[in-house]
JSON list of C-alpha atoms in Angstrom, two decimals:
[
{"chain": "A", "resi": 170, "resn": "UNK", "atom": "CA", "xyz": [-50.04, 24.70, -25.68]},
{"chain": "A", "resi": 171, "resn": "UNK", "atom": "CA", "xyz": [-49.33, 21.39, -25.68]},
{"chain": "A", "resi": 172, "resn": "UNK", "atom": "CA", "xyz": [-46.84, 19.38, -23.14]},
{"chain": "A", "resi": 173, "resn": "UNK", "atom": "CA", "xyz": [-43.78, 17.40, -24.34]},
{"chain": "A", "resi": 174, "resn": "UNK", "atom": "CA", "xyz": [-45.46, 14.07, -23.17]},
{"chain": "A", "resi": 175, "resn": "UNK", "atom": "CA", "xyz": [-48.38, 14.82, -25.47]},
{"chain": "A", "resi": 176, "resn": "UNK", "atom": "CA", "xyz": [-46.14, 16.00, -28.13]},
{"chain": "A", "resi": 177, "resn": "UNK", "atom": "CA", "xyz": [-44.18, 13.29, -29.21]},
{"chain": "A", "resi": 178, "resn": "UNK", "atom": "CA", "xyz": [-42.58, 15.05, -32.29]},
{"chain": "A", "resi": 179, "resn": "UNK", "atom": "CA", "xyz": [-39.29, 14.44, -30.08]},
{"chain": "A", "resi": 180, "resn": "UNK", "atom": "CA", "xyz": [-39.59, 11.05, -31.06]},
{"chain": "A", "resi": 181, "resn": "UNK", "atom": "CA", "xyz": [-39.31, 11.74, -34.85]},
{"chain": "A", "resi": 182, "resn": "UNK", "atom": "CA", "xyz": [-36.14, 13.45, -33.59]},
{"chain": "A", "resi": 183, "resn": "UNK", "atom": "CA", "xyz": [-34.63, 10.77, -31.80]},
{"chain": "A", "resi": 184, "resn": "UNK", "atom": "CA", "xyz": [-35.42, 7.59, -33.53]},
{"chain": "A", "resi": 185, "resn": "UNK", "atom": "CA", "xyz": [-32.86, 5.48, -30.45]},
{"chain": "A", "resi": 186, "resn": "UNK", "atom": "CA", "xyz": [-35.78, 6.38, -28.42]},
{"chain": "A", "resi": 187, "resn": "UNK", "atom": "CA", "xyz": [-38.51, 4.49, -30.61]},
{"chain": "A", "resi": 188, "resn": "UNK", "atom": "CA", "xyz": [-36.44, 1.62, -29.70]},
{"chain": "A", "resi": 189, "resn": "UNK", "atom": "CA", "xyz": [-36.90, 1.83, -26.30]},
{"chain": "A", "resi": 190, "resn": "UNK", "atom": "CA", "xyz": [-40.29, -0.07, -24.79]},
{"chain": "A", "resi": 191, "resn": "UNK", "atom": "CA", "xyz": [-42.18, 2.44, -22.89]},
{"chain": "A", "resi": 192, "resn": "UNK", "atom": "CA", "xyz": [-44.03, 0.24, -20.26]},
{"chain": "A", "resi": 193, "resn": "UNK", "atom": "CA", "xyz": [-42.51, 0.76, -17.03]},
{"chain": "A", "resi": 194, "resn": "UNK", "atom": "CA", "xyz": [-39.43, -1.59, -16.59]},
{"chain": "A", "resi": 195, "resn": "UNK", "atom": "CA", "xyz": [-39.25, -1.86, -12.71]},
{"chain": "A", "resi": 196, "resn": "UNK", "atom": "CA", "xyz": [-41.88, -4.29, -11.08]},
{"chain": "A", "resi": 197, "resn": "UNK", "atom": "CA", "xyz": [-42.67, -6.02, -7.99]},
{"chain": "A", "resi": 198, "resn": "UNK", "atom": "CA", "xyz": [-43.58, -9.17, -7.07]},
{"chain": "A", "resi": 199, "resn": "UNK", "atom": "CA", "xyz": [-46.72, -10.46, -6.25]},
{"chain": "A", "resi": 200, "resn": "UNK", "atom": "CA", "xyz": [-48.25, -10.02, -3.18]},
{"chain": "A", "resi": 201, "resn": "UNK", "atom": "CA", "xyz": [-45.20, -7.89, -2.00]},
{"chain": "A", "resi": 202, "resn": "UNK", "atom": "CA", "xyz": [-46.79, -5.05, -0.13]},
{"chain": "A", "resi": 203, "resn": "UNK", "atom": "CA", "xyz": [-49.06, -7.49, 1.63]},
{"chain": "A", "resi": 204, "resn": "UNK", "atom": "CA", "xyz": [-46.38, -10.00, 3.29]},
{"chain": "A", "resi": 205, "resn": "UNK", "atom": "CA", "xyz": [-44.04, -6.83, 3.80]},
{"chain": "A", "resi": 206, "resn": "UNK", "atom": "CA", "xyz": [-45.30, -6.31, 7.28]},
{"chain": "A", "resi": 207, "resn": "UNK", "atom": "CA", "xyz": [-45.45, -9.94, 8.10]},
{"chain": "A", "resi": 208, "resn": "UNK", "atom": "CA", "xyz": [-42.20, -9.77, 7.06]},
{"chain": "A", "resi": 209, "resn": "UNK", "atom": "CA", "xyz": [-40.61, -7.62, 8.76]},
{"chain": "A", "resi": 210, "resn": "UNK", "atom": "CA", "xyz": [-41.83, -8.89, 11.90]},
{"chain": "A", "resi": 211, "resn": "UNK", "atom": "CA", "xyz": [-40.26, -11.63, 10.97]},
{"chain": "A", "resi": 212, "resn": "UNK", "atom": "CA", "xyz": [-36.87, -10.89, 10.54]},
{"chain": "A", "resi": 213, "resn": "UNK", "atom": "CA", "xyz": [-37.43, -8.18, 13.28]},
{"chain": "A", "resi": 214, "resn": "UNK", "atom": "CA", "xyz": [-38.07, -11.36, 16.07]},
{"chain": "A", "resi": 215, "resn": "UNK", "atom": "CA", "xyz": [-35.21, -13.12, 14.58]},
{"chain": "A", "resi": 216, "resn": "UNK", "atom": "CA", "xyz": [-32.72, -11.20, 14.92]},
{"chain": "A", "resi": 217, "resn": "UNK", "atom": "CA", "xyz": [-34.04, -10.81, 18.67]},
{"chain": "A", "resi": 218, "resn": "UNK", "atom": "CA", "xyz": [-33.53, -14.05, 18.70]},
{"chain": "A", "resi": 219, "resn": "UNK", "atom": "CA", "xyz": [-29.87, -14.33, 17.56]},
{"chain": "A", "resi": 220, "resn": "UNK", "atom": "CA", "xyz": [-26.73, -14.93, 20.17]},
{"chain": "A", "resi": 221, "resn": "UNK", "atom": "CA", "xyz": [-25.00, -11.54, 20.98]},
{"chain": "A", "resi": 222, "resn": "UNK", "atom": "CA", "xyz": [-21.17, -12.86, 21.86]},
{"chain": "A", "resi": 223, "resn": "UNK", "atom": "CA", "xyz": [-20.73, -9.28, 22.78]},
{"chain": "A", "resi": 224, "resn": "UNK", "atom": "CA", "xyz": [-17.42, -9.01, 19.84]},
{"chain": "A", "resi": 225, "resn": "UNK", "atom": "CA", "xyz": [-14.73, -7.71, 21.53]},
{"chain": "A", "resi": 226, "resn": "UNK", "atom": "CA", "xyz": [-14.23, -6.85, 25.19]},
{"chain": "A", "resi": 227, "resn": "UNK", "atom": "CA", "xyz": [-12.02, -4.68, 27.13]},
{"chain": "A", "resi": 228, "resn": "UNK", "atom": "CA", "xyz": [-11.05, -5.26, 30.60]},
{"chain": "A", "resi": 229, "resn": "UNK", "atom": "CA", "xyz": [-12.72, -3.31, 32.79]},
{"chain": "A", "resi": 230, "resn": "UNK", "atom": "CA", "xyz": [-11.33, 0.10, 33.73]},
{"chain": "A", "resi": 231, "resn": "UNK", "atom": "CA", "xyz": [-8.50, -0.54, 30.78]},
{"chain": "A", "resi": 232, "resn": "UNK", "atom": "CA", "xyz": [-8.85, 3.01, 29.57]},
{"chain": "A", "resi": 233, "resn": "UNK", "atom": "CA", "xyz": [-8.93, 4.87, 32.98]},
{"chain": "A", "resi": 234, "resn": "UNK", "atom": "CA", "xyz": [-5.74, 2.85, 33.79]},
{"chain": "A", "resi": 235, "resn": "UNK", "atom": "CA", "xyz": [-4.21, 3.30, 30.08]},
{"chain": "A", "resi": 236, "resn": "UNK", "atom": "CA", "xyz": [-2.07, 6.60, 30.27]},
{"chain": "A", "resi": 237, "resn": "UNK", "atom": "CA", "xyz": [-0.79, 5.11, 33.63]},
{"chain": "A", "resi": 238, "resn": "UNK", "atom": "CA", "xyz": [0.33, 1.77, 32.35]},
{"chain": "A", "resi": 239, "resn": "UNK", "atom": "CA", "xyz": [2.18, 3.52, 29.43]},
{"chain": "A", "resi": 240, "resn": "UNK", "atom": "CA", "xyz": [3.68, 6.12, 31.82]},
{"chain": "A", "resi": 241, "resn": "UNK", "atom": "CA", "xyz": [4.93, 3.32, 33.97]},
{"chain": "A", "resi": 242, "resn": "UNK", "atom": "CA", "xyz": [6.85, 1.10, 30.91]},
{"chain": "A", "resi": 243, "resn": "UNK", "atom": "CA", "xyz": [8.23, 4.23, 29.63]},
{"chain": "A", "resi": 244, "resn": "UNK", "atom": "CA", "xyz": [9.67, 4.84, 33.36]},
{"chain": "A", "resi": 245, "resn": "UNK", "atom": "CA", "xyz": [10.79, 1.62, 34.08]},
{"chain": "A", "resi": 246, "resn": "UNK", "atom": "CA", "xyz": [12.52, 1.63, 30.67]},
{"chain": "A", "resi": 247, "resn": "UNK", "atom": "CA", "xyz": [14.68, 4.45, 31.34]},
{"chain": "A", "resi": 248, "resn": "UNK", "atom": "CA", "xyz": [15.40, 2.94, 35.05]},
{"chain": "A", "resi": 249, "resn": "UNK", "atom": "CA", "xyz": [16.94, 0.17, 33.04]},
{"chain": "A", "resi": 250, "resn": "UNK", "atom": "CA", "xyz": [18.98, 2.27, 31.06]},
{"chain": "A", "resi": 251, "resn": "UNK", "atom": "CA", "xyz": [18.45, 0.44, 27.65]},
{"chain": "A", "resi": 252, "resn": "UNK", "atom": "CA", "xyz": [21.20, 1.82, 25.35]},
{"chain": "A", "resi": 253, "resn": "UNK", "atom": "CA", "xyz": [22.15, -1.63, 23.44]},
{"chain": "A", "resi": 254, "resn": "UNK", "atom": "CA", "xyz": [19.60, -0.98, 20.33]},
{"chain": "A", "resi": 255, "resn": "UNK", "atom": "CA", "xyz": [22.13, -4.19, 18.43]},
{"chain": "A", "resi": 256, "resn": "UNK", "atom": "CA", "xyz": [23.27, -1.72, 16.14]},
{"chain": "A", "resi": 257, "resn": "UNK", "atom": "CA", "xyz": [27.24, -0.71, 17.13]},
{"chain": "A", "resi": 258, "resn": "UNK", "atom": "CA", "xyz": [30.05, 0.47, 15.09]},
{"chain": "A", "resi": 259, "resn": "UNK", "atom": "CA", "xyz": [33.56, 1.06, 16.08]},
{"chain": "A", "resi": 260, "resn": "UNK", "atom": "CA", "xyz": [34.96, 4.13, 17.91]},
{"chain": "A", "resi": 261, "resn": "UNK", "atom": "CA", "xyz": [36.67, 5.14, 14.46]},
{"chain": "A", "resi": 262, "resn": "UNK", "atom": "CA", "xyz": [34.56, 4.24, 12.13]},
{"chain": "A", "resi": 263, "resn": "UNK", "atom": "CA", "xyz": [33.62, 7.68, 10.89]},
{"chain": "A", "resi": 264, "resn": "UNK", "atom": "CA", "xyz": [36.43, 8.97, 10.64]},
{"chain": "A", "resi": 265, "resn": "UNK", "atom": "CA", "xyz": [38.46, 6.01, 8.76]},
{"chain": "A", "resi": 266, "resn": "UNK", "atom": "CA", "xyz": [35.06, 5.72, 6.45]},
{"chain": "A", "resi": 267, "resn": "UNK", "atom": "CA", "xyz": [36.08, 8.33, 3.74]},
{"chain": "A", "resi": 268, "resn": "UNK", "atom": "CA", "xyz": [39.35, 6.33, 3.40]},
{"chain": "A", "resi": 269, "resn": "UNK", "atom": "CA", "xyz": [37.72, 3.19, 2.89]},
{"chain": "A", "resi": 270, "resn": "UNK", "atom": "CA", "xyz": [35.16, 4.36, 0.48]},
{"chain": "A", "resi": 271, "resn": "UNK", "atom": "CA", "xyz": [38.02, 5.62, -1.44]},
{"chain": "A", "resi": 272, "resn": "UNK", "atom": "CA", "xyz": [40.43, 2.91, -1.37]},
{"chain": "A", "resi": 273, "resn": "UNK", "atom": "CA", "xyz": [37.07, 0.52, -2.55]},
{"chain": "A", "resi": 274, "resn": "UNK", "atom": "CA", "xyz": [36.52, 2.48, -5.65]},
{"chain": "A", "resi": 275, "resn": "UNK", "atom": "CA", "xyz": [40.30, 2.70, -6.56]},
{"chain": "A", "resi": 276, "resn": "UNK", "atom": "CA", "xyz": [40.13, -1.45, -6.27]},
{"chain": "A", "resi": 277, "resn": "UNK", "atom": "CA", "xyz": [37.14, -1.59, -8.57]},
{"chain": "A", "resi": 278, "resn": "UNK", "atom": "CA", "xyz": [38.40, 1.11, -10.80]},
{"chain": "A", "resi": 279, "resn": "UNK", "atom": "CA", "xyz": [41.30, -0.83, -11.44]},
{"chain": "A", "resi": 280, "resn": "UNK", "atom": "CA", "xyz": [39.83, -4.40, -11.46]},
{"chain": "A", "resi": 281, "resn": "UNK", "atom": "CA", "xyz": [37.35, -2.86, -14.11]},
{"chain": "A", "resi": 282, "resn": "UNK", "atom": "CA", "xyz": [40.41, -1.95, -16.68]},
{"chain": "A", "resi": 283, "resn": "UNK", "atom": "CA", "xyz": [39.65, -4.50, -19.60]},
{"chain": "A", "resi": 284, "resn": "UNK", "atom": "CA", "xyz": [42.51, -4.99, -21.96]},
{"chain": "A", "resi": 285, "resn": "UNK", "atom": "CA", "xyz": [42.42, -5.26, -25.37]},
{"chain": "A", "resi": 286, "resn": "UNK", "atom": "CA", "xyz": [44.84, -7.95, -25.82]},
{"chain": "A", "resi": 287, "resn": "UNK", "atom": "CA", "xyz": [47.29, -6.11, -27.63]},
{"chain": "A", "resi": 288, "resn": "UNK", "atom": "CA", "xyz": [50.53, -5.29, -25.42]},
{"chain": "A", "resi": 289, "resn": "UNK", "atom": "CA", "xyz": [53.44, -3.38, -26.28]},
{"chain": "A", "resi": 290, "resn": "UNK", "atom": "CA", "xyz": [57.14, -5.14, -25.36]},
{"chain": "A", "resi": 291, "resn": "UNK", "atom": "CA", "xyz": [59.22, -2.84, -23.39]},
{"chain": "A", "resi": 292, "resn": "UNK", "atom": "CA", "xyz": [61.52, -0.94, -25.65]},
{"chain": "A", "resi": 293, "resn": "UNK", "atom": "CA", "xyz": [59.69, -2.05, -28.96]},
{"chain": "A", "resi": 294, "resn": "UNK", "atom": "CA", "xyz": [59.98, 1.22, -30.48]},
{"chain": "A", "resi": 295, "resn": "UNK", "atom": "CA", "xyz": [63.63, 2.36, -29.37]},
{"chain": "A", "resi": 296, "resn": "UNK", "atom": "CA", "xyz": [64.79, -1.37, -31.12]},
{"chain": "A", "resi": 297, "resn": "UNK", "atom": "CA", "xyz": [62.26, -0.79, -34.30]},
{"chain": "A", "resi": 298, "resn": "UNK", "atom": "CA", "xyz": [65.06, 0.80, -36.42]},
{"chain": "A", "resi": 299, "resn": "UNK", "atom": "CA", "xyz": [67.50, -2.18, -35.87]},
{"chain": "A", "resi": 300, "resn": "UNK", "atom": "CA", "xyz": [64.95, -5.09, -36.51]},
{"chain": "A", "resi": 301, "resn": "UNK", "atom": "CA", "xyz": [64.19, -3.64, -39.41]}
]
């Protein structure tokens, strides 16, 4: 029995395929393998080589001392008594806001009443039958 590589009736099937160049598309370049370990050595020394600014530091015992610290601002802030958060409304503000909501949308109800430009005099129709 013959294997699918050495069959290539599949081909016939699938002429897309024919299209395709069978060679092996991925290469290296020259001398690639033989440099590779000089380098790496290379870059390996470098690096070495490079100034480590150590990124970001942390004082020293900063995290043994961290639940403390926070435990402290938190006391200290209720020794103070801070109750003045800048937002304040009056003592009867609640209670007179229903009112105020209310008398709004009667004032924009009423400001909102377009007119047609057509207005009836007063007693129009009870004097209709003697203008006539």
């Amino acid at each position: 029995m013959k294997s699918d590589m050495e069959n290539k009736d599949w081909l016939n099937e699938f002429p897309e395929l024919k299209k395709v160049n069978p060679n092996n598309p991925f290469t290296v370049p020259d001398g690639y393998f033989h440099e590779l370990s000089e380098r790496t050595l290379s870059l390996s020394k470098l690096n070495a080589l490079t100034i480590n600014n150590g990124g970001f530091t942390v004082p020293q015992n900063y995290f043994d001392e961290l639940s403390d610290n926070t435990i402290s601002q938190i006391t200290i802030a209720g020794a103070l008594n801070v109750e003045n958060t800048g937002f304040a409304v009056h003592e009867d503000y609640f209670d007179e806001l229903a009112g105020n909501i209310q008398s709004r949308i009667a004032i924009e109800e009423a400001a909102s009443v377009e007119t047609t430009g057509f207005e009836i005099p007063q007693g129009y129709f009870e004097n209709l039958q003697e203008q006539i």
